[in-house]
Coordinates of C-alpha atoms and ligand atoms in Angstrom, one line a residue:
X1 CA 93.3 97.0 79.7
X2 CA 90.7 94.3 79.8
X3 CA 87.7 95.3 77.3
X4 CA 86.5 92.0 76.9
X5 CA 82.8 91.3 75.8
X6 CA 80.6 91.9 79.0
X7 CA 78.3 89.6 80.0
X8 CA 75.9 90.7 82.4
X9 CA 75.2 87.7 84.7
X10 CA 71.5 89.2 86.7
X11 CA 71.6 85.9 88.8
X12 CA 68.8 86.2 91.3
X13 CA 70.6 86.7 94.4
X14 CA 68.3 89.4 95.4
X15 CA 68.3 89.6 99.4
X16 CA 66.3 87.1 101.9
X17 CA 66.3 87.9 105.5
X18 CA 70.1 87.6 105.8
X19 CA 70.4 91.0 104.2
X20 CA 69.4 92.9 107.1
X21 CA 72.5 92.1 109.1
X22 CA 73.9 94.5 112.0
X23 CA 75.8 92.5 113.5
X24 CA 79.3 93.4 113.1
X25 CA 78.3 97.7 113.4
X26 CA 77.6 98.5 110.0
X27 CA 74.4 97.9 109.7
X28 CA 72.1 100.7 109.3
X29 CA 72.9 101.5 105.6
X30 CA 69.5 100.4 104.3
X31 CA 67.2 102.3 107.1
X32 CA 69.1 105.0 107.3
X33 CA 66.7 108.2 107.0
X34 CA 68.8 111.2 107.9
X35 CA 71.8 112.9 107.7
X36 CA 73.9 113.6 105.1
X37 CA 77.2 111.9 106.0
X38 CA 77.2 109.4 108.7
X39 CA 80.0 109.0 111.0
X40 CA 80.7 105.3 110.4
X41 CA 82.3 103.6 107.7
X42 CA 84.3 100.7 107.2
X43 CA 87.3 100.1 106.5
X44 CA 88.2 98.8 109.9
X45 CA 85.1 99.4 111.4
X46 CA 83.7 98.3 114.5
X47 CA 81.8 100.1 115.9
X48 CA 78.0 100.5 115.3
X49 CA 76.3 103.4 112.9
X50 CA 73.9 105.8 114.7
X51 CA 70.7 105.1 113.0
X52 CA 69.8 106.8 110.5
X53 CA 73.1 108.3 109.6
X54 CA 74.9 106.8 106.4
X55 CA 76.6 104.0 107.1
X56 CA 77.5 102.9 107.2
X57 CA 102.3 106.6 86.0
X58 CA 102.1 107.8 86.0
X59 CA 102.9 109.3 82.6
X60 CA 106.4 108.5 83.4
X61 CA 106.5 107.1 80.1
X62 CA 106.1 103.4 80.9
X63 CA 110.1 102.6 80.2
X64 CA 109.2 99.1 78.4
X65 CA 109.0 96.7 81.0
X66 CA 112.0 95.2 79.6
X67 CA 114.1 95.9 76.4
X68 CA 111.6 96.4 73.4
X69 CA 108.2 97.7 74.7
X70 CA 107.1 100.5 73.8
X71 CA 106.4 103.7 75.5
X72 CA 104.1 106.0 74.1
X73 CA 100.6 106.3 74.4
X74 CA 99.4 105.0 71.3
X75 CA 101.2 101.8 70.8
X76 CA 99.9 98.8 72.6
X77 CA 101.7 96.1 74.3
X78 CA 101.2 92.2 75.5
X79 CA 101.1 93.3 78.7
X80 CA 98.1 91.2 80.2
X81 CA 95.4 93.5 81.7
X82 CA 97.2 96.8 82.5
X83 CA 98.7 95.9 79.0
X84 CA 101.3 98.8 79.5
X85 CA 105.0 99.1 80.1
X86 CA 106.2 97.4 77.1
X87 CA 105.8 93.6 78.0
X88 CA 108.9 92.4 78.9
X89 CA 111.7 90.8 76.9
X90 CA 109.2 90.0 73.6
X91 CA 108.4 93.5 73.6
X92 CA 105.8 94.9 72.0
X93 CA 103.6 94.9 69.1
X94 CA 99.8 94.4 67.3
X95 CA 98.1 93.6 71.0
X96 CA 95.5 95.9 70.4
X97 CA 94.0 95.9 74.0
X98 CA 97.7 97.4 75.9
X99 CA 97.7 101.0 76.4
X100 CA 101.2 101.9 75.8
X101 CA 102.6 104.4 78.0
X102 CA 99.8 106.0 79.7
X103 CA 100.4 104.7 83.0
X104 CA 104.0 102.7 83.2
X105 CA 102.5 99.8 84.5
X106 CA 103.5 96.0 84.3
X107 CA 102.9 94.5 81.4
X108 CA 104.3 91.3 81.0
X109 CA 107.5 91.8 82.6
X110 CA 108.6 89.2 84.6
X111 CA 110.5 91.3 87.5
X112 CA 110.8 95.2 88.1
X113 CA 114.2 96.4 87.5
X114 CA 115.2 99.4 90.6
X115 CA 116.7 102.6 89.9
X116 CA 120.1 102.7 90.7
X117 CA 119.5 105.8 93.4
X118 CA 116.7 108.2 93.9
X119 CA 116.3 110.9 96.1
X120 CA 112.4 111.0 96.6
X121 CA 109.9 108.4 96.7
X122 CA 108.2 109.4 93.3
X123 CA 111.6 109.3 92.4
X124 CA 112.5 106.0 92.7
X125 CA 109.4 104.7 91.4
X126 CA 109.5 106.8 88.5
X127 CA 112.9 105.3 87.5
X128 CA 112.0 101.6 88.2
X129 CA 111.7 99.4 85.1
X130 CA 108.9 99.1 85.1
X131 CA 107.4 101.9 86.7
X132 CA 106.1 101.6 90.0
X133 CA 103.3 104.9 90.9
X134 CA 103.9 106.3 94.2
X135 CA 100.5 107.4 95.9
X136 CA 98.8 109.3 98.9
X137 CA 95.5 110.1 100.2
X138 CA 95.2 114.2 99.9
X139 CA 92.8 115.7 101.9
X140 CA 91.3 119.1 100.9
X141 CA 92.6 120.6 104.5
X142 CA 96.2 119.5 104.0
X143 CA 96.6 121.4 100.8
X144 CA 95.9 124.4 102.8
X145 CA 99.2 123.9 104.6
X146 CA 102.2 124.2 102.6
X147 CA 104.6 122.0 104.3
X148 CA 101.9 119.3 103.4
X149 CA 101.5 120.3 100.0
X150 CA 105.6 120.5 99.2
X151 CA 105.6 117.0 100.6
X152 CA 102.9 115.9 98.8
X153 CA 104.0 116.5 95.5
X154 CA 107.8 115.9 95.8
X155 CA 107.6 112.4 97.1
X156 CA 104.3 111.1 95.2
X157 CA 102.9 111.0 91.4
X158 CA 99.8 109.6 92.0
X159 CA 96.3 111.2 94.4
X160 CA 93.4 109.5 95.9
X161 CA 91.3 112.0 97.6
X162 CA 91.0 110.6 100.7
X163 CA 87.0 111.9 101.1
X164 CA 86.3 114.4 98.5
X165 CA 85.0 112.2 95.8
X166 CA 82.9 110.2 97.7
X167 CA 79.0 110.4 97.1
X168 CA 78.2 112.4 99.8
X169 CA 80.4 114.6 98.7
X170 CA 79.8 115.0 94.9
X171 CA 76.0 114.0 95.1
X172 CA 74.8 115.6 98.3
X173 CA 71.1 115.5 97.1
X174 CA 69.7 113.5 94.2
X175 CA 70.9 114.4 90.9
X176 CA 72.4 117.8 92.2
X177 CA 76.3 117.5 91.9
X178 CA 79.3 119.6 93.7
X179 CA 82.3 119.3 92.2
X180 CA 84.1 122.5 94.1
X181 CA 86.3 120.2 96.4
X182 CA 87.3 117.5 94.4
X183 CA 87.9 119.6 91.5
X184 CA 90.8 121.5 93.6
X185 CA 92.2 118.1 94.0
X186 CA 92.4 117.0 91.0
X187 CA 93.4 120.3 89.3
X188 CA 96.6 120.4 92.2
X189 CA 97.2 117.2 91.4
X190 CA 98.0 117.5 87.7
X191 CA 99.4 120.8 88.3
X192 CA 102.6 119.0 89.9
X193 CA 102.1 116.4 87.3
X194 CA 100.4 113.6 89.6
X195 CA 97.6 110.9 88.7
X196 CA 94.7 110.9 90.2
X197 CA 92.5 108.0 90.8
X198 CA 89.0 108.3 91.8
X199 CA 87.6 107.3 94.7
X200 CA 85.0 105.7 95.3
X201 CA 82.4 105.2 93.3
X202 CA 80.2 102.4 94.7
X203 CA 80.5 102.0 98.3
X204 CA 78.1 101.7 101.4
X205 CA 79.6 104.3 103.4
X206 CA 79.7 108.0 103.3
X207 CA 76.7 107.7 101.2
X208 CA 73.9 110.5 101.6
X209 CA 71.1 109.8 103.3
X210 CA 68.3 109.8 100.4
X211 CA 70.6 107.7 98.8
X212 CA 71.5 104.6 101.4
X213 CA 67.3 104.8 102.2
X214 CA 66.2 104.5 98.6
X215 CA 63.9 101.0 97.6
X216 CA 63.5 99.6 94.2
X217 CA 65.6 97.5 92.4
X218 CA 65.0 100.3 89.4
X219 CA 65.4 103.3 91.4
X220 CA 68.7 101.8 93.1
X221 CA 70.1 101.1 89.5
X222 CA 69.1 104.0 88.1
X223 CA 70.9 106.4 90.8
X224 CA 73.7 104.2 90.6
X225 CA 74.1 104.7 86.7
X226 CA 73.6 108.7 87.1
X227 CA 76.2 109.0 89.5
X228 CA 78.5 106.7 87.8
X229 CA 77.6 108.1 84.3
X230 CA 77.5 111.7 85.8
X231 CA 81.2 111.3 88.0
X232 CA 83.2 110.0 85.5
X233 CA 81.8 112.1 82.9
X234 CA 82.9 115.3 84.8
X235 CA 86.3 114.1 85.3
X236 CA 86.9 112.1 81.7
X237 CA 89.9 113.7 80.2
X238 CA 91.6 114.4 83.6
X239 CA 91.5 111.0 85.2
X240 CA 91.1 107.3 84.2
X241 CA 91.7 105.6 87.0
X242 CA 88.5 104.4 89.4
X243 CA 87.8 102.4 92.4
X244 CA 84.6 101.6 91.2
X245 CA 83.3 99.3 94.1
X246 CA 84.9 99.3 97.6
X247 CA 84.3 97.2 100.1
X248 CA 81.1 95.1 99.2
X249 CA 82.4 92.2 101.2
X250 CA 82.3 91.7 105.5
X251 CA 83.3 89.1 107.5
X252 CA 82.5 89.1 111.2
X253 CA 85.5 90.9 112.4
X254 CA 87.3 93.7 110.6
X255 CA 90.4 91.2 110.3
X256 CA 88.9 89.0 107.4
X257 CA 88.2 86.3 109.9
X258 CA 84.5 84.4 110.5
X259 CA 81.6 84.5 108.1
X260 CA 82.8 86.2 105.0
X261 CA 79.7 87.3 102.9
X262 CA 78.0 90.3 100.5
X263 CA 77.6 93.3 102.8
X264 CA 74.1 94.2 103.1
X265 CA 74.3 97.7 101.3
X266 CA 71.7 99.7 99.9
X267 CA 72.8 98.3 96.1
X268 CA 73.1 94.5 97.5
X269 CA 69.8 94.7 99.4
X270 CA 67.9 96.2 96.3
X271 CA 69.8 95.0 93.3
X272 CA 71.3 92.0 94.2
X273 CA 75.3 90.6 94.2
X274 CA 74.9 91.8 90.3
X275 CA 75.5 95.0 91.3
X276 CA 79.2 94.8 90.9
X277 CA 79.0 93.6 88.0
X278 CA 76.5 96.3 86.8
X279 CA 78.4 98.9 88.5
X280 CA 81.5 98.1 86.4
X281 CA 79.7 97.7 83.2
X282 CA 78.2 101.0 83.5
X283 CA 81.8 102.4 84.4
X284 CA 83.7 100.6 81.3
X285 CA 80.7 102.1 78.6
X286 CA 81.2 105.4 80.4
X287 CA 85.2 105.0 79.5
X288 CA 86.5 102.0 77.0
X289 CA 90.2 102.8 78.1
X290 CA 90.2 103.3 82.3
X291 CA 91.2 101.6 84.5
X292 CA 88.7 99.9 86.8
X293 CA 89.5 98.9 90.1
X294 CA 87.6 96.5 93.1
X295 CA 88.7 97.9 96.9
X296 CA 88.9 96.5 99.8
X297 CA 90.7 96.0 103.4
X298 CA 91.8 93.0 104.9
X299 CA 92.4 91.0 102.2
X300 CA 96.1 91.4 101.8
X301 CA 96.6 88.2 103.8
X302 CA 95.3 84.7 103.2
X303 CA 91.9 84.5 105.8
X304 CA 88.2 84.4 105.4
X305 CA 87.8 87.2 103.6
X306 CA 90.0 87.3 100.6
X307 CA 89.2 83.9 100.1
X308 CA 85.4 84.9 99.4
X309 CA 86.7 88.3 97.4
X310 CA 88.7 86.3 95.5
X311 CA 86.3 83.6 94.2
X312 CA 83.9 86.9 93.8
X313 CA 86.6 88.6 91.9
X314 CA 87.7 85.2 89.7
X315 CA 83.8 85.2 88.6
X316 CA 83.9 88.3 87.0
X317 CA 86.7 88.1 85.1
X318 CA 85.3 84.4 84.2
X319 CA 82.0 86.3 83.0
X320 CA 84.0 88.9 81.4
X321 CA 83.4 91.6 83.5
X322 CA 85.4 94.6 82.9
X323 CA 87.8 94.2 85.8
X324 CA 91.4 95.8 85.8
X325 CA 92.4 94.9 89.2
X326 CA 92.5 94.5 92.9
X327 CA 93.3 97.3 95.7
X328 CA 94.6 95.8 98.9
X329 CA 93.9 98.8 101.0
X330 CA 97.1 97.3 103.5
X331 CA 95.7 99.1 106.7
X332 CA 97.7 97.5 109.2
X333 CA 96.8 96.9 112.5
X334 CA 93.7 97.7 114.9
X335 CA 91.4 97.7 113.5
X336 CA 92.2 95.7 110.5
X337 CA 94.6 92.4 110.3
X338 CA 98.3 92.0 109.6
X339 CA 100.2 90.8 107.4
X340 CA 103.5 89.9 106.0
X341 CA 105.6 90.7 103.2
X342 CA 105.7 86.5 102.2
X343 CA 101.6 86.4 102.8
X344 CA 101.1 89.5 100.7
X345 CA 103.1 88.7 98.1
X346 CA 101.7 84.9 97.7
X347 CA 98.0 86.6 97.6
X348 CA 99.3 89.0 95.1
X349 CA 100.3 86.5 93.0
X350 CA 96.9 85.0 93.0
X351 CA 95.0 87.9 91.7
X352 CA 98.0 88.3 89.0
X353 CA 97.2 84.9 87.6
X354 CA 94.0 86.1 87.1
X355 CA 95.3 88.4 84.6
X356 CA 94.5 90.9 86.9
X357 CA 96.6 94.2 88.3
X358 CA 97.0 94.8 92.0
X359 CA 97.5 97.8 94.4
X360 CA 98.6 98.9 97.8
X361 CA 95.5 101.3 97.5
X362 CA 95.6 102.7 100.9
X363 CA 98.7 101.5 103.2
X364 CA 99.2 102.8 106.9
X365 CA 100.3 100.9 110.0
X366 CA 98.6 101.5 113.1
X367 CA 101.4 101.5 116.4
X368 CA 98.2 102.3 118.7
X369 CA 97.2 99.7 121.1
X370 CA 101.1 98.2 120.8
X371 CA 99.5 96.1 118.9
X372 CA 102.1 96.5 115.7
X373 CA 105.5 97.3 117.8
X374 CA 107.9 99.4 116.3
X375 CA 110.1 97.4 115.0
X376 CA 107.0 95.0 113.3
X377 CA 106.5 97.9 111.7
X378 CA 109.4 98.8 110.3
X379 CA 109.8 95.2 109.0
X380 CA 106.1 95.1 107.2
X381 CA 106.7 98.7 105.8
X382 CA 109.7 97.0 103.7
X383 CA 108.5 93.7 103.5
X384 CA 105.0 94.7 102.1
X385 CA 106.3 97.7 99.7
X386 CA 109.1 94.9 98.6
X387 CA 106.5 93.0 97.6
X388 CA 104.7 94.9 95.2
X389 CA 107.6 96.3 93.7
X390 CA 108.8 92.4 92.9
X391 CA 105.5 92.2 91.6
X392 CA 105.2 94.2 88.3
X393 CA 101.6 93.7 88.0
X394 CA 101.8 95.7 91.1
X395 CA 101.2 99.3 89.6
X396 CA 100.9 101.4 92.7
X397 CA 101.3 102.1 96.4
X398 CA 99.4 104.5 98.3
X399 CA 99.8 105.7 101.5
X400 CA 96.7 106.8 103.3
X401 CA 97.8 110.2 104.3
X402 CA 101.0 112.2 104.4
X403 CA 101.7 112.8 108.0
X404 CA 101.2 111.3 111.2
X405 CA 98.6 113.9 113.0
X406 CA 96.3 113.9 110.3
X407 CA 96.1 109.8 110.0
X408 CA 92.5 109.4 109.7
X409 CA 93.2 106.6 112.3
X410 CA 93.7 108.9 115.2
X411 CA 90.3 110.0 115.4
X412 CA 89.2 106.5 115.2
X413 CA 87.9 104.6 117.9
X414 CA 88.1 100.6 116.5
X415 CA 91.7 101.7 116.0
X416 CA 92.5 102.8 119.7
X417 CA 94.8 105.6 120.1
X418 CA 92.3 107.1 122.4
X419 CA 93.5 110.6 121.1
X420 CA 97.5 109.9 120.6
X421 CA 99.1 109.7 117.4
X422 CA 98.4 106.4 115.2
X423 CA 102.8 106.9 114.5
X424 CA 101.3 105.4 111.1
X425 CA 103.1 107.0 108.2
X426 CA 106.3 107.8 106.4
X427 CA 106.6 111.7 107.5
X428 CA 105.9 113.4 111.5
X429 CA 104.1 116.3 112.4
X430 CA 107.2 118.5 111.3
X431 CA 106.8 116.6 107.8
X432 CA 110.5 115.2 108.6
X433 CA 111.2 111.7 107.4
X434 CA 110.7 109.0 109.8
X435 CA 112.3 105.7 109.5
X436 CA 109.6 104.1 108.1
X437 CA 109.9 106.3 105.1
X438 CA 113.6 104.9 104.9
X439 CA 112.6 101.6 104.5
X440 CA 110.0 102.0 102.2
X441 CA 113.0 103.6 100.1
X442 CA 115.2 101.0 100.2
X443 CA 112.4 98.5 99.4
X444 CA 112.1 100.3 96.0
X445 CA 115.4 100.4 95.4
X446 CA 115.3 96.5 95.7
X447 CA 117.7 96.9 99.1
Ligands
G3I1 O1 83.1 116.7 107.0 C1 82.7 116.4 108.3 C2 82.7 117.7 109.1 O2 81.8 118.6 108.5 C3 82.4 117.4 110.5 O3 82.5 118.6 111.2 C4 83.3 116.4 111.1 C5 82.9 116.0 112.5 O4 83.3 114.7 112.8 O5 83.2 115.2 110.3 C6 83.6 115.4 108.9 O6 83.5 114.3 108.3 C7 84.4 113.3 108.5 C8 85.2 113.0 107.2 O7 86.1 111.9 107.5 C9 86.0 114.2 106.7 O8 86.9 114.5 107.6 C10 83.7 112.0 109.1 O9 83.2 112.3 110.3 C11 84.7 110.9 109.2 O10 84.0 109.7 109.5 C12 85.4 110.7 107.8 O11 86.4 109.7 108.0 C13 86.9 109.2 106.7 C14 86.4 107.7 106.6 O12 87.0 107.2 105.4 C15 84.9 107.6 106.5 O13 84.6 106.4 106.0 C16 88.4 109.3 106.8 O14 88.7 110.7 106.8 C17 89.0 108.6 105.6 O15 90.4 108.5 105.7 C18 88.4 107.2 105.5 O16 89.0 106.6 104.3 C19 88.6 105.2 104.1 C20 88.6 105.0 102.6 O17 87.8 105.9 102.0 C21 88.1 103.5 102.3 N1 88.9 102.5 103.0 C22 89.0 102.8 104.5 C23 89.5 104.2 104.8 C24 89.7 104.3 106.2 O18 88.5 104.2 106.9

């Protein structure tokens, strides 16, 4: 866990003319006046946002990460930032900022060791050395269907909720909270012994209306603290995991490629780049010991955009700011780039020489278009998940959904599937097992 001392840089990049950009359809954040949830976002988007609308461990017990760490909550490892999972062959000891066993994660071990079999995903990162959490995006509707939920729980230990926690969700009108949604998926969630990480705190989209409209440098800051302050503090002893700011960077094309710069959001526009810095302070005095994550897509390769991201990213932790690490959402295909097991793991590795943790936060692979063909896919479904579980600063893979017909990408037009089925997960409509979910099994079993 990083706590170092914070150092609040409130450099005056406050926003010039640039900030009103719309050029690559996600503009209308900042003069949005109406509804409640608008129907654009990013992560892959291209297309424009209507106007006004809102633009847009698990506890396994961290096994040591080698032969002498430590596993129990309490005592701390040398394990750089996620400081848990023992810290490979040197083991353990006085290093004060580790958190032991609460999430299984890296720690200084210098490979992850595979189970020897498994029989479920979870499974078999449950069992790697050190632990590897297996996630999904849960959706509200899907635990009303009980094929989804039995799914759900048996292959993964770990929940993002793929749209209940966001602000429009949980701060519909200023101040006034709703907690009814998330709350049920959180509360499954630890009922079949899964970690939940919360999501999102900070971003541009899916942001209420009164919200993405607001002016003033002090008002902005001010709702942003409440809702940090007011989210986390509703879910404190269940979950300490956050994405606290997603996607604050854009780049001409949803790939990463051409023009990589600050997206002109509501908190950029009226704050200034500080804001990530601000928004992670406020998350890190709301809870000393989470873990506190930066979100984004199309930076699991090496192009335009991770290159800005990471030089953002390397500031902060050179200011101190109270960074744990870096989710590579890992949306494959239209609209988003591709990329390769070899590319993902060398980018990883620059974000772990930070000192930092990375994540597979939010991993699908688009077939529509035949853009990705099916064998492509099958190859970056093992390549990719092989690289994060070489990785042991890797702590986590999510897929974004369970099954194929409720991928998120079927309904979406940059990602043209023009009403078929994305094919974009492990498990189809019948919640069998496709072959992508067999490779992503051997890849953690280090096959
Ligand atoms: O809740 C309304 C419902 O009342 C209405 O009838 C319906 C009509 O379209 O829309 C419903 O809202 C939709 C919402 O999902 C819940 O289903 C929105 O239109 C739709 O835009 C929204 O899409 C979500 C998208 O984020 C919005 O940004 C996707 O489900 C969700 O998978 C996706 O997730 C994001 C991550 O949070 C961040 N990274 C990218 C990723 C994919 O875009």
């Amino acid at each position: 866990m990083r706590s170092a001392p914070f150092t609040l840089l409130l450099s005056a990049f406050l926003c010039a003319a640039g900030c009103s950009d719309s050029g690559d359809g996600d503009g209308g954040e900042t003069t949005g006046t109406g509804g409640a949830t608008g129907g654009t976002t990013s992560g892959g988007t291209t297309s424009g946002t209507p106007s006004g609308a809102t633009t847009g461990s698990g506890e396994t017990s961290a096994s040591s990460g080698a032969t002498t760490g430590s596993g129990d909550t309490t005592s701390a490892s040398n394990g750089a930032t996620s400081g848990s999972g023992g810290g490979a062959t040197t083991g353990s000891g006085a290093g004060g900022e580790g958190t032991g066993g609460s999430d299984g994660t890296g720690g200084g071990a210098s490979a992850r060791v595979p189970a020897a079999s498994a029989s479920t995903l979870r499974e078999a990162g449950e069992k790697a050395n050190p632990p590897l959490l297996i996630g999904a995006a849960i959706s509200g509707g899907g635990l009303g269907n009980n094929d989804y939920k039995r799914v759900a729980a048996a292959e993964h230990n770990y929940v993002t909720a793929e749209n209940e926690m966001k602000w429009d969700a949980l701060e519909p009108s200023a101040g006034n909270f709703s907690w009814g949604s998330a709350d049920n998926i959180v509360n499954w969630a630890r009922q079949n012994n899964m970690k939940v990480k919360g999501h999102t705190l900070v971003w541009h989209s899916q942001l209420p209306g009164w919200m993405s409209s607001m002016t003033g440098k002090a008002n902005v800051e001010a709702a942003m603290r409440r809702h940090i302050t007011q989210v986390m503090g509703h879910f404190k002893d269940r979950l300490d995991h956050w994405d606290v700011v997603n996607e604050a960077v854009q780049t001409d094309s949803d790939t990463g490629v051409g023009n990589p710069r600050m997206r002109p959001t509501v908190f950029y526009n009226q704050i200034g780049e500080s804001y990530i810095d601000l928004a992670f302070q406020i998350a890190r005095e709301q809870d000393p010991k989470a873990k506190l994550y930066y979100n984004d897509y199309s930076i699991d390769a090496r192009n335009d955009k991770v290159e800005f991201v990471y030089n953002m990213v390397k500031g902060m932790v050179d200011r101190g700011v109270p960074i744990d690490g870096v989710g590579f959402q890992m949306h494959i295909g239209p609209p988003n780039n591709e990329a390769g097991g070899a590319d993902v793991a060398a980018n990883m590795k620059r974000f772990t020489d930070l000192g930092l943790e990375v994540l597979i936060s939010e991993m699908d692979i688009n077939r529509c278009g035949g853009v990705v063909t099916a064998e492509e896919q099958l190859t970056y479904y093992h390549d990719i998940v092989a690289a994060c579980f070489k990785e042991p600063k890797c702590t986590a893979v999510t897929f974004w959904g369970i099954n194929d017909g409720r991928s998120w990408l079927n309904g979406w037009s940059g990602a043209l599937c023009n009403g078929q089925s994305s094919q974009s997960l492990l498990f189809n409509d019948q919640y069998g097992k496709k072959e992508t979910y067999n490779r992503v099994m051997n890849a953690l079993l280090g096959k």
